[in-house]
CSV table of C-alpha atoms in Angstrom, one decimal:
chain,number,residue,atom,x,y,z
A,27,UNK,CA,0.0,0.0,0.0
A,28,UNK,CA,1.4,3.0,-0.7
A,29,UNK,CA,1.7,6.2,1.3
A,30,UNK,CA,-1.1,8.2,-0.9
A,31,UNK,CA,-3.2,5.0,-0.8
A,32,UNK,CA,-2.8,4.7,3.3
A,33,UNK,CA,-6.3,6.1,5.4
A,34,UNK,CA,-5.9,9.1,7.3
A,35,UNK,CA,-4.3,8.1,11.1
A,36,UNK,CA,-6.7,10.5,12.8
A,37,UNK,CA,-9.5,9.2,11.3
A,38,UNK,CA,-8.9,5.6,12.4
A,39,UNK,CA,-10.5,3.5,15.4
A,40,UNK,CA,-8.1,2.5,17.8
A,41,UNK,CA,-8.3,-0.5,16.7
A,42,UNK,CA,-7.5,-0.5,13.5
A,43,UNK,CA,-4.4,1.7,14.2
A,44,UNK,CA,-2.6,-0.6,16.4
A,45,UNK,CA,-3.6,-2.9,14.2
A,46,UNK,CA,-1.8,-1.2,11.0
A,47,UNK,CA,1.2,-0.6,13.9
A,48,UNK,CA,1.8,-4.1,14.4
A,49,UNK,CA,2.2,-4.9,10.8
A,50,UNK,CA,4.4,-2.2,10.2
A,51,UNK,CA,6.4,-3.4,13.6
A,52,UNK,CA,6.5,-6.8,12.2
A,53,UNK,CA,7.9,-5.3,8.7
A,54,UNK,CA,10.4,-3.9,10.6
A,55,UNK,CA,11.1,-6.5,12.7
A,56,UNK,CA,11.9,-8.4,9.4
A,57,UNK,CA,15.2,-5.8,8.5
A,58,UNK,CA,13.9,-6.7,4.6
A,59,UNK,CA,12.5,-3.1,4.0
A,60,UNK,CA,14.6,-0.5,2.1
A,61,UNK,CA,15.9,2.3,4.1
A,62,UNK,CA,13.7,4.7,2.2
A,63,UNK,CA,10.7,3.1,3.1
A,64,UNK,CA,11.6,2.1,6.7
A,65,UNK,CA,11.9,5.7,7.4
A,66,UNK,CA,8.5,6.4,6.0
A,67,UNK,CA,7.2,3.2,8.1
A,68,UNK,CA,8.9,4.4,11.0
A,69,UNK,CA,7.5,7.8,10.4
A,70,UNK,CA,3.9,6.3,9.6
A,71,UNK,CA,4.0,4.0,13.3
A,72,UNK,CA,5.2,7.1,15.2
A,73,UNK,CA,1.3,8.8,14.2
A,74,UNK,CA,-0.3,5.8,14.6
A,75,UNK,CA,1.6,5.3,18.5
A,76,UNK,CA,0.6,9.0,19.0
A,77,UNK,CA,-2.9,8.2,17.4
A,78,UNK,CA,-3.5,5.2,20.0
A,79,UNK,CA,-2.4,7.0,23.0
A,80,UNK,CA,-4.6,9.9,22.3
A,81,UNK,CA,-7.6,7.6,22.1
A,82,UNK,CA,-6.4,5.5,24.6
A,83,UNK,CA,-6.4,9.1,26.7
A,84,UNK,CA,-9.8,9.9,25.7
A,85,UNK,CA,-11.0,6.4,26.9
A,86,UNK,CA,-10.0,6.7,30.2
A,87,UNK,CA,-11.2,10.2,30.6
A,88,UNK,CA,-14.8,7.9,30.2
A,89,UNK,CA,-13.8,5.2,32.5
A,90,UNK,CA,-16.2,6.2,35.5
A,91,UNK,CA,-15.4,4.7,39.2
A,92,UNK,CA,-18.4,3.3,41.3
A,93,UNK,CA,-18.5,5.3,45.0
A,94,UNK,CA,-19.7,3.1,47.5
A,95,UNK,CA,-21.5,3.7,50.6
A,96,UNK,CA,-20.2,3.3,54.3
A,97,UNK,CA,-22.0,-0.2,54.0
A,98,UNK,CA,-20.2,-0.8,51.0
A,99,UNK,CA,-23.2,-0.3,48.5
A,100,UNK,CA,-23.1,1.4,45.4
A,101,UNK,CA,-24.1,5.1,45.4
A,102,UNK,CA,-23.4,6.5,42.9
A,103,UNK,CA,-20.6,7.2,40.1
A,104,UNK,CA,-17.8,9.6,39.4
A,105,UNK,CA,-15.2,10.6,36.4
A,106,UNK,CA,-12.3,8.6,37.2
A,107,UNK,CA,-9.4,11.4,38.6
A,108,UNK,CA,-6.5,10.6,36.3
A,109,UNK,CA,-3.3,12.3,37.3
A,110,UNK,CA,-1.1,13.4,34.5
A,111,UNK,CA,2.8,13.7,35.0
């Protein structure tokens, strides 16, 4: 597939981005690539890492933790505090 030819990374599911990361990992991996289009792979997995973690980032942004009650029943929930560092 060539570069014209690949989808837009921000407009991919997480899945299908890590997805298109592993095969380009495993072409990699191989050391049968040219150096001309290793650099463009290399290039092509670093958007697709950044394009994971970013939805990765809004996913846990969702994640929601249950409160519990003195008794230890449900009560409610709550956004998840995520510390950044």
């Amino acid at each position: 597939m060539t570069a014209a030819a690949l989808p837009d990374v921000a407009g991919l599911t997480f899945e299908k981005a890590l997805a298109e990361l592993e095969v380009l990992v495993q072409r990699l991996e191989r050391g049968d690539v040219p150096l001309e289009d290793s650099i463009a792979a290399y290039e092509r997995g670093e958007a697709l890492k950044a394009r994971c973690a970013e939805l990765l980032s809004i996913a846990e942004a969702r994640v929601e933790k249950i409160r519990l009650s003195a008794e230890g029943r449900p009560i409610g929930t709550e956004p998840l505090d995520v510390e950044r560092g």
